[in-house]
Amino acid sequence: MKLPYERPTIRKLTAGALNKFGPRAGATPTTALDGVRVEELVARFGSPLFVLSERQLRRSYQAAVRAFGTRYPQVQLAWSYKTNYLNAVCRTFHQEGAWAEVVSGMELEKALLNGVPGPHILFNGPGKRRADLERACAVAAVIHLDNADELHLLLDVAASRPAPPRVALRVNLDAGSYPQWDRFGFNLENGEAWQALSRVVASGRLELVGLHCHIGTYVLQPSAYATAAAQLAALALRCQRKLKTTVQYLDLGGGFPSTNTLKGAYLPATDTVPSLDEYAEAITGALLAAGFRTGELPLLVLEAGRALVDDAGSLIGTVLATKRLADGRRATILDFGVNLLFTSFWYDHHISPARQFSDQTEPTVLYGPLCMNIDMLRESIALPLLSAGDQVVVHKVGAYNMSQWQQFINLRPNVVLIDQTSQVHLVRAAETLEYLQQLEQVPVHLQS
Amino acid sequence: MTTFYRLNLLPPHPSLPFFRMKLKPNIATSDAGFIFNPATGDSFAANPLAADILARTKTGQDAAAIKADILERYDVAPGQLEKDWDDLLAQLRDFNLLD
Ligand SMILES: Cc1ncc(COP(=O)(O)O)c(C=O)c1O
């Protein structure tokens, strides 16, 4: 039996460099995911490989329902499709009771194919076309109006509908968070939202059922949600008073952070990000205090994306090479880059080795396999002495990566779901060259 | 090789000083892998294998013998060891520890 090998290395000792997280920070291995060994996953499905945990998907969903449901009588989550629209993920949430929140005709069709009834689909987004609106009307989805042109287009579509389409108004407002998202929906402060609401009701051709507000993403201040909820509630009460219209639901959108650490943050997010309970307390507190009569509280809808799915995704990858840069820094090249891990533009992802190493770590730059300068996953991370062939696991990659991944230089890899009994299911097969070329056509004069 | 000649650079050869793992004579090392350069005040930590290699070079063992021994005792492919050996040399050179 030979001794385990670790490449020889030396490290300069600098005064004060012994950090408070200890020498093993970043070196704790992740040898298995939901009871399945990383080595086995790679042997069966290759590398890189996205791994989804069904257990964690359900756990996060139930935690969100609990956080809001224990504080407010009527709560409904609508799964934000763009965050991760792999059908296995969507269906897990739908099984748990989620509606669908979609932002394009394609996502609308996806939700329908996943068995979501039209009235449980909330159609957001600034880019709805006439055909999208017609389709949404036909399946009785709720259209969240974004702008005045869209409102007029819908009024036109509605003229030939047997029943008035159900709509909600997307409102943007100053909730005290930065940056203020004012490009989506109708502004509250300048009166635009009220004008649109009046027009919707006066038209007699649309049924106003909800008010919507999504203040941003990875919003770190629960108080901003309290402001938004209070404003939206006040608007609903005004609709009741002045327009004699009862708003059935208030949709506070998503935007709750996950525990991924933002780039440049001094402390890890696990130490600084408010819990979902704090957001729930802020929102429900504001709604309960808004002045609705008992029994007339509107349904509270939430479109949490990131907070429900980020923790449930991992990305396994392999070291292709290690090298030293001109200034002596270590660089490690992995078989995945920003093509698969879009969120590395936002986060300092937590990355673990997939096997046990000694206590020795070294700082390294992590690069992906693309020949592009932007393809950097971490500027500096302390990792054990990885060599070509070693595996790593990137944690909390469930949100936005499996929808924003790029087919650039490399094809997209396998995605598996580990179910609650630790069975592994392939939920999206690795792309092939044939798949890539399927839609291409070569003009005749270029064929010979 | 031809490229080297054309660029008027020397082809790599293990016996050239550039490729020899010989620490400057004033550098102090310990078995635990502590390295100290009294001329600059810099200190370094070597991991166990690097410490072992440095200790052996100090006693005059040549590179080929050290490598053969590592290959026999450790779970590592020859190509990987060669690459890592060069890498260690580059680190020592970078830290100004080589003679
Ligand atoms: C309208 C709407 N709802 C929900 C979400 C989900 O956001 P998050 O993933 O930040 O919860 C988004 C994303 O930006 C959105 O635009």
XYZ file of C-alpha atoms and ligand atoms in Angstrom:
563
model
C 0.000 0.000 0.000
C 1.568 3.294 -1.085
C 1.378 6.497 0.894
C -1.124 9.163 -0.213
C 0.682 11.757 -2.280
C 0.469 15.489 -1.871
C 2.501 17.648 -4.166
C 5.518 19.341 -2.550
C 5.012 23.003 -1.924
C 6.313 25.866 0.158
C 4.482 28.879 1.414
C 5.829 32.188 2.574
C 4.958 33.018 6.161
C 3.861 36.581 6.647
C 3.280 38.303 9.959
C -0.383 38.340 10.836
C -1.264 35.890 8.116
C -2.604 33.250 10.478
C -6.232 33.980 9.955
C -8.956 33.605 12.528
C -10.750 30.930 10.529
C -7.825 28.579 11.134
C -5.722 26.692 8.665
C -8.487 24.306 7.651
C -10.907 26.906 6.343
C -12.048 25.837 2.912
C -10.412 22.460 3.189
C -13.178 20.380 4.762
C -13.992 17.823 2.109
C -17.415 17.051 0.691
C -17.155 13.383 -0.167
C -20.857 12.693 -0.647
C -24.046 14.541 -1.571
C -27.279 13.353 0.026
C -25.696 10.019 0.813
C -24.218 9.400 -2.648
C -20.453 9.446 -3.020
C -19.083 12.169 -5.287
C -16.714 9.642 -6.821
C -19.629 7.405 -7.763
C -21.582 10.318 -9.244
C -18.648 11.273 -11.437
C -18.056 7.673 -12.504
C -21.696 7.352 -13.565
C -22.476 10.802 -14.955
C -19.161 12.439 -15.771
C -17.728 15.813 -14.823
C -18.778 18.564 -14.621
C -22.104 17.534 -13.113
C -24.937 19.500 -11.561
C -26.538 17.713 -8.616
C -29.924 18.673 -7.189
C -31.164 17.580 -3.797
C -34.889 16.852 -3.717
C -34.737 16.734 0.060
C -33.322 20.265 0.208
C -35.806 21.601 -2.368
C -38.688 20.393 -0.222
C -37.046 21.496 2.996
C -36.506 25.055 1.721
C -40.037 25.249 0.385
C -41.558 24.027 3.632
C -39.393 26.403 5.646
C -40.696 29.352 3.592
C -44.307 28.239 3.959
C -43.739 27.883 7.700
C -42.076 31.287 8.051
C -44.989 33.110 6.421
C -47.829 30.685 7.171
C -47.361 30.820 10.928
C -47.703 34.610 10.834
C -50.466 35.227 8.307
C -53.680 33.345 7.543
C -53.447 32.979 3.750
C -50.117 32.481 1.995
C -49.326 31.192 -1.480
C -45.906 30.664 -3.027
C -45.509 30.986 -6.795
C -42.362 29.288 -8.110
C -40.281 31.768 -10.088
C -39.535 29.712 -13.190
C -36.513 31.616 -14.478
C -34.583 30.822 -11.308
C -34.474 27.166 -12.342
C -36.947 25.830 -14.851
C -35.811 22.253 -15.071
C -39.065 20.340 -14.961
C -37.940 18.119 -12.095
C -37.374 21.200 -9.945
C -40.641 22.891 -10.955
C -42.635 19.728 -10.380
C -41.137 19.189 -6.951
C -42.325 22.660 -5.952
C -45.715 22.176 -7.611
C -46.134 18.934 -5.671
C -45.486 20.964 -2.548
C -48.263 23.317 -3.590
C -46.519 26.108 -5.477
C -48.185 28.119 -8.221
C -46.001 29.288 -11.118
C -44.542 32.736 -11.754
C -43.459 33.102 -15.377
C -41.993 35.931 -17.456
C -42.293 34.775 -21.063
C -44.475 32.800 -23.416
C -41.976 29.959 -23.254
C -42.136 29.826 -19.462
C -45.931 29.996 -19.584
C -46.030 26.914 -21.826
C -43.566 25.154 -19.563
C -45.773 25.756 -16.536
C -48.829 24.472 -18.414
C -46.915 21.367 -19.489
C -45.975 20.856 -15.854
C -49.674 20.649 -15.071
C -50.159 24.042 -13.450
C -53.747 25.270 -13.992
C -53.894 28.590 -15.864
C -55.402 30.558 -12.963
C -52.405 29.502 -10.854
C -49.926 31.001 -13.285
C -48.822 34.597 -12.675
C -47.463 36.161 -15.843
C -44.872 38.855 -15.102
C -42.286 40.485 -17.303
C -41.799 43.603 -19.411
C -41.727 41.772 -22.750
C -45.111 40.163 -23.342
C -46.198 40.069 -26.988
C -49.709 40.026 -28.328
C -49.589 36.262 -28.871
C -48.432 35.783 -25.276
C -51.318 37.853 -23.981
C -53.804 35.943 -26.136
C -52.456 32.644 -24.885
C -52.521 33.824 -21.260
C -56.142 34.912 -21.691
C -57.064 31.592 -23.277
C -55.720 29.612 -20.312
C -56.965 32.163 -17.736
C -53.505 32.952 -16.370
C -53.209 36.166 -14.348
C -51.444 38.871 -16.321
C -49.252 41.159 -14.240
C -49.319 44.408 -16.188
C -45.947 46.076 -16.617
C -46.571 49.235 -18.638
C -49.202 51.361 -20.337
C -48.547 49.995 -23.829
C -49.125 46.509 -22.535
C -52.313 47.610 -20.804
C -53.678 49.011 -24.054
C -52.628 45.953 -26.009
C -54.431 43.787 -23.483
C -57.544 45.956 -23.640
C -57.512 45.352 -27.357
C -57.087 41.593 -26.896
C -59.780 41.584 -24.211
C -62.341 43.078 -26.598
C -62.677 39.727 -28.340
C -62.604 37.551 -25.207
C -65.737 35.989 -23.788
C -64.710 36.813 -20.205
C -62.584 39.695 -18.885
C -58.925 38.656 -18.465
C -57.721 38.606 -14.848
C -54.958 41.096 -14.183
C -52.730 42.400 -11.442
C -50.798 45.631 -11.548
C -47.061 45.592 -11.066
C -46.095 48.569 -8.956
C -42.635 49.990 -8.322
C -42.002 52.154 -5.316
C -39.334 53.591 -3.093
C -38.949 50.973 -0.376
C -35.708 52.444 0.886
C -33.551 49.732 -0.658
C -30.823 50.415 -3.151
C -30.866 50.179 -6.133
C -34.509 51.105 -6.607
C -35.975 48.953 -9.363
C -38.137 51.441 -11.239
C -37.984 49.955 -14.693
C -40.654 47.318 -14.067
C -44.259 48.176 -13.487
C -46.029 51.454 -12.753
C -44.555 53.939 -10.342
C -46.467 54.557 -7.146
C -45.080 57.909 -6.048
C -45.738 59.788 -9.279
C -49.346 58.630 -9.537
C -48.824 56.405 -12.555
C -49.932 53.269 -10.692
C -53.172 54.880 -9.557
C -53.899 56.150 -13.039
C -53.414 52.654 -14.479
C -55.606 51.081 -11.819
C -58.368 53.571 -12.529
C -58.141 52.810 -16.218
C -58.208 49.034 -15.654
C -61.332 49.279 -13.532
C -63.043 51.900 -15.694
C -62.475 49.856 -18.847
C -64.899 47.200 -17.656
C -62.955 44.773 -19.801
C -60.439 43.543 -17.235
C -60.838 41.970 -13.819
C -58.402 43.444 -11.312
C -57.439 40.676 -8.872
C -54.027 41.609 -7.502
C -51.270 44.092 -6.841
C -47.670 43.112 -7.333
C -44.324 44.500 -6.284
C -40.879 42.919 -6.600
C -38.379 45.340 -5.115
C -35.143 43.655 -6.209
C -33.049 40.569 -5.779
C -30.807 39.576 -2.869
C -32.365 42.398 -0.863
C -30.675 42.520 2.524
C -33.120 44.779 4.399
C -36.313 43.173 5.731
C -37.489 46.729 6.497
C -37.689 47.450 2.750
C -40.303 44.705 2.474
C -42.251 46.188 5.376
C -42.376 49.490 3.493
C -43.405 47.804 0.234
C -46.086 45.710 1.950
C -47.519 48.724 3.748
C -47.651 50.756 0.535
C -49.212 47.940 -1.463
C -51.806 47.386 1.285
C -52.647 51.077 1.336
C -53.113 50.988 -2.427
C -55.418 47.977 -2.132
C -57.514 49.747 0.486
C -57.717 52.787 -1.761
C -58.945 50.552 -4.623
C -61.652 49.277 -2.335
C -62.672 52.744 -1.178
C -62.434 54.702 -4.389
C -62.813 52.123 -7.165
C -65.142 49.750 -5.295
C -62.825 46.906 -6.256
C -61.561 44.320 -3.827
C -58.013 43.244 -4.500
C -57.796 39.505 -3.836
C -54.067 39.177 -3.440
C -50.952 41.176 -2.709
C -47.835 39.742 -4.319
C -44.633 40.901 -2.648
C -42.415 39.196 -5.250
C -39.161 37.470 -4.376
C -35.709 38.840 -3.759
C -34.897 37.134 -0.472
C -31.194 36.321 -0.255
C -29.644 32.872 -0.018
C -26.632 32.230 2.176
C -24.182 32.658 -0.679
C -21.592 35.329 0.046
C -21.671 38.314 -2.280
C -18.395 39.197 -3.965
C -16.405 41.626 -1.903
C -18.425 41.032 1.276
C -16.178 41.067 4.313
C -18.034 38.407 6.280
C -19.559 35.147 5.067
C -23.267 35.446 4.255
C -24.125 32.742 6.769
C -23.161 35.285 9.457
C -24.814 38.348 7.962
C -27.888 37.497 5.899
C -31.209 37.954 7.744
C -33.301 34.796 8.105
C -36.484 34.264 6.109
C -38.353 34.666 9.415
C -37.212 38.269 9.605
C -38.600 38.989 6.132
C -41.811 37.166 6.986
C -42.148 39.177 10.187
C -41.630 42.455 8.306
C -44.128 41.678 5.539
C -46.887 40.087 7.584
C -46.505 42.663 10.348
C -47.106 45.456 7.847
C -50.108 43.713 6.270
C -51.734 42.898 9.596
C -51.370 46.510 10.690
C -52.591 48.026 7.416
C -56.229 48.391 8.371
C -57.988 45.569 6.523
C -61.217 44.485 8.204
C -61.073 41.068 9.829
C -61.922 38.418 7.296
C -60.886 40.711 4.458
C -57.156 40.233 4.548
C -55.916 39.643 1.013
C -54.031 36.490 0.077
C -50.276 37.019 0.420
C -48.374 35.749 -2.624
C -44.582 35.368 -2.692
C -42.356 34.623 -5.646
C -39.183 33.610 -3.826
C -36.702 32.119 -6.286
C -33.137 32.103 -5.060
C -34.076 31.464 -1.436
C -35.928 28.261 -2.362
C -33.482 26.656 -4.746
C -29.944 27.916 -4.229
C -29.100 25.545 -1.373
C -30.414 22.520 -3.262
C -27.898 22.644 -6.120
C -24.239 21.600 -6.207
C -21.775 21.517 -9.044
C -19.109 18.830 -9.152
C -16.067 19.586 -11.271
C -12.570 18.349 -11.911
C -9.160 19.989 -11.832
C -7.714 19.970 -15.342
C -4.386 21.595 -14.493
C -2.584 23.699 -11.957
C -0.044 26.314 -12.906
C 1.824 29.263 -11.547
C 1.175 32.751 -12.821
C 3.911 35.216 -13.660
C 3.751 36.728 -10.186
C 4.088 33.329 -8.503
C 0.433 32.896 -7.586
C -1.068 29.466 -7.935
C -3.783 29.034 -10.553
C -6.108 26.072 -10.818
C -7.985 25.317 -14.029
C -11.303 23.526 -13.672
C -13.512 21.817 -16.221
C -16.308 24.332 -15.620
C -16.217 28.098 -15.753
C -18.562 31.040 -15.977
C -20.267 29.192 -18.843
C -21.889 26.931 -16.232
C -21.492 28.996 -13.094
C -22.995 32.318 -14.098
C -23.424 33.235 -10.435
C -19.680 33.448 -9.919
C -20.073 37.002 -11.255
C -22.072 37.761 -8.071
C -20.840 35.354 -5.434
C -17.659 34.141 -3.847
C -18.875 30.582 -4.082
C -17.972 28.153 -1.345
C -15.913 25.376 -2.915
C -14.751 22.166 -1.229
C -12.386 19.406 -2.242
C -14.118 16.084 -2.781
C -11.624 13.998 -0.838
C -9.571 14.198 2.308
C -6.285 16.113 2.095
C -3.701 17.066 4.683
C -4.090 20.321 6.608
C -1.927 22.121 4.075
C -3.725 24.740 2.028
C -2.572 27.336 -0.444
C -4.271 30.338 -1.974
C -5.156 29.840 -5.601
C -7.000 31.589 -8.387
C -9.729 29.413 -9.858
C -10.173 29.576 -13.603
C -12.617 27.836 -15.883
C -11.745 26.156 -19.180
C -12.760 29.010 -21.488
C -10.070 30.963 -23.245
C -11.507 34.239 -22.067
C -10.164 36.573 -19.444
C -13.558 36.837 -17.768
C -13.572 33.137 -17.010
C -12.569 33.376 -13.373
C -14.492 31.612 -10.623
C -12.592 32.838 -7.568
C -9.880 35.454 -7.412
C -8.337 33.843 -4.380
C -9.447 30.875 -2.338
C -7.570 28.706 0.140
C -7.729 25.117 -1.029
C -5.712 21.993 -0.339
C -2.951 21.060 -2.769
C -5.148 19.997 -5.643
C -3.688 18.244 -8.656
C -5.052 17.447 -12.092
C -7.818 14.872 -11.759
C -8.957 15.928 -8.279
C -12.636 16.754 -7.849
C -14.200 19.784 -6.210
C -17.759 20.565 -5.162
C -19.266 24.044 -5.513
C -22.100 24.543 -3.041
C -25.393 26.406 -3.365
C -25.570 26.793 -7.113
C -29.265 25.927 -7.570
C -30.455 29.418 -8.491
C -30.036 30.981 -11.941
C -27.174 28.770 -13.140
C -29.261 26.018 -14.718
C -31.215 28.637 -16.646
C -28.529 31.215 -17.447
C -25.789 28.741 -18.336
C -24.193 29.386 -21.695
C -23.535 27.044 -24.519
C -20.202 28.641 -25.145
C -17.068 26.694 -26.077
C -18.389 23.695 -24.138
C -21.696 21.862 -24.099
C -23.896 21.741 -21.029
C -23.337 18.710 -18.808
C -25.640 16.189 -17.113
C -27.933 17.278 -14.315
C -29.053 14.708 -11.760
C -31.581 14.810 -8.939
C -30.996 12.789 -5.800
C -34.379 11.840 -4.383
C -35.291 11.462 -0.738
C -34.234 7.828 -0.692
C -30.830 8.679 -2.201
C -31.733 7.318 -5.635
C -30.055 9.256 -8.432
C -32.113 10.329 -11.453
C -30.809 11.932 -14.618
C -33.063 14.984 -15.114
C -31.264 16.638 -18.022
C -28.866 14.752 -20.258
C -25.542 16.238 -21.308
C -25.818 18.016 -24.626
C -24.255 16.479 -27.706
C -22.765 17.974 -30.834
C -25.738 16.572 -32.714
C -28.102 18.474 -30.408
C -26.068 21.627 -30.919
C -26.247 21.341 -34.688
C -29.869 20.264 -34.919
C -31.178 23.706 -35.729
C -28.403 24.805 -38.041
C -28.775 24.842 -41.774
C -25.912 25.097 -44.215
C -26.754 26.966 -47.449
C -26.341 24.808 -50.526
C -23.414 26.778 -51.891
C -21.453 25.998 -48.701
C -22.207 22.318 -48.640
C -19.486 20.996 -50.913
C 14.297 21.873 -29.310
C 14.658 23.702 -32.592
C 12.692 26.562 -31.125
C 15.174 26.906 -28.317
C 18.057 27.186 -30.755
C 16.253 29.589 -32.954
C 15.497 31.843 -30.008
C 19.072 31.449 -28.936
C 18.037 29.940 -25.609
C 19.651 26.949 -24.025
C 17.773 23.685 -24.230
C 16.718 22.391 -20.813
C 19.152 19.960 -19.280
C 19.036 18.609 -15.741
C 22.654 19.380 -15.077
C 22.333 23.074 -15.764
C 22.378 25.150 -12.583
C 19.002 26.646 -13.401
C 17.399 23.257 -12.863
C 19.293 22.161 -9.778
C 17.585 22.083 -6.448
C 20.358 23.537 -4.391
C 19.486 25.942 -1.624
C 21.706 28.903 -0.878
C 24.229 27.848 1.776
C 22.970 30.308 4.400
C 19.372 29.063 4.305
C 18.334 27.288 7.482
C 15.850 24.408 7.331
C 14.231 22.281 10.011
C 12.795 18.763 9.846
C 9.355 20.176 10.461
C 9.576 22.137 7.206
C 10.470 25.558 8.530
C 12.763 27.508 6.204
C 14.503 30.713 7.185
C 16.506 33.097 5.068
C 18.743 35.096 7.461
C 19.753 37.476 4.681
C 16.210 38.756 4.144
C 14.411 37.699 7.336
C 11.830 35.804 5.290
C 10.500 32.534 6.595
C 8.621 29.783 4.825
C 6.712 26.613 5.619
C 7.239 23.521 3.517
C 4.666 20.760 3.482
C 5.958 17.311 4.516
C 7.024 16.146 1.057
C 8.752 19.423 0.218
C 10.523 19.319 3.610
C 11.658 15.757 2.911
C 12.987 16.680 -0.532
C 14.884 19.683 0.822
C 16.392 17.630 3.654
C 17.633 15.030 1.188
C 19.086 17.551 -1.235
C 20.955 19.022 1.713
C 22.618 15.665 2.388
C 23.703 15.591 -1.239
C 21.290 13.045 -2.670
C 20.710 13.672 -6.346
C 17.346 14.421 -7.912
C 17.008 11.121 -9.745
C 17.466 9.107 -6.562
C 15.006 11.222 -4.601
C 12.396 10.959 -7.314
C 12.831 7.194 -7.657
C 12.331 6.833 -3.944
C 9.195 9.008 -3.951
C 7.742 7.021 -6.829
C 8.301 3.837 -4.914
C 6.767 5.035 -1.678
C 3.962 7.318 -2.805
C 0.852 6.884 -4.886
C 1.867 9.188 -7.733
C 2.463 8.827 -11.468
C 5.942 9.721 -12.786
C 4.589 12.479 -15.030
C 2.776 14.142 -12.166
C 5.896 14.021 -9.999
C 8.025 15.571 -12.747
C 5.524 18.389 -13.104
C 5.348 18.976 -9.367
C 9.137 18.815 -9.060
C 9.501 21.599 -11.600
C 6.816 23.501 -9.784
C 8.673 23.237 -6.486
C 11.838 24.449 -8.178
C 9.956 27.404 -9.563
C 8.646 28.276 -6.113
C 12.123 28.104 -4.577
C 13.466 30.258 -7.364
C 10.642 32.703 -6.935
C 11.340 33.012 -3.233
C 15.025 33.522 -3.972
C 16.142 30.467 -2.040
C 18.185 28.770 -4.749
C 21.898 29.046 -5.131
C -41.013 39.397 -10.915
C -40.031 38.534 -10.224
N -40.450 37.681 -9.263
C -39.593 36.860 -8.622
C -38.245 36.854 -8.898
C -37.343 35.941 -8.124
O -36.356 36.642 -7.465
P -35.378 35.985 -6.390
O -34.699 34.833 -7.034
O -34.440 37.089 -6.057
O -36.216 35.551 -5.237
C -37.765 37.739 -9.886
C -36.323 37.789 -10.205
O -35.721 38.802 -10.409
C -38.674 38.590 -10.560
O -38.244 39.434 -11.515
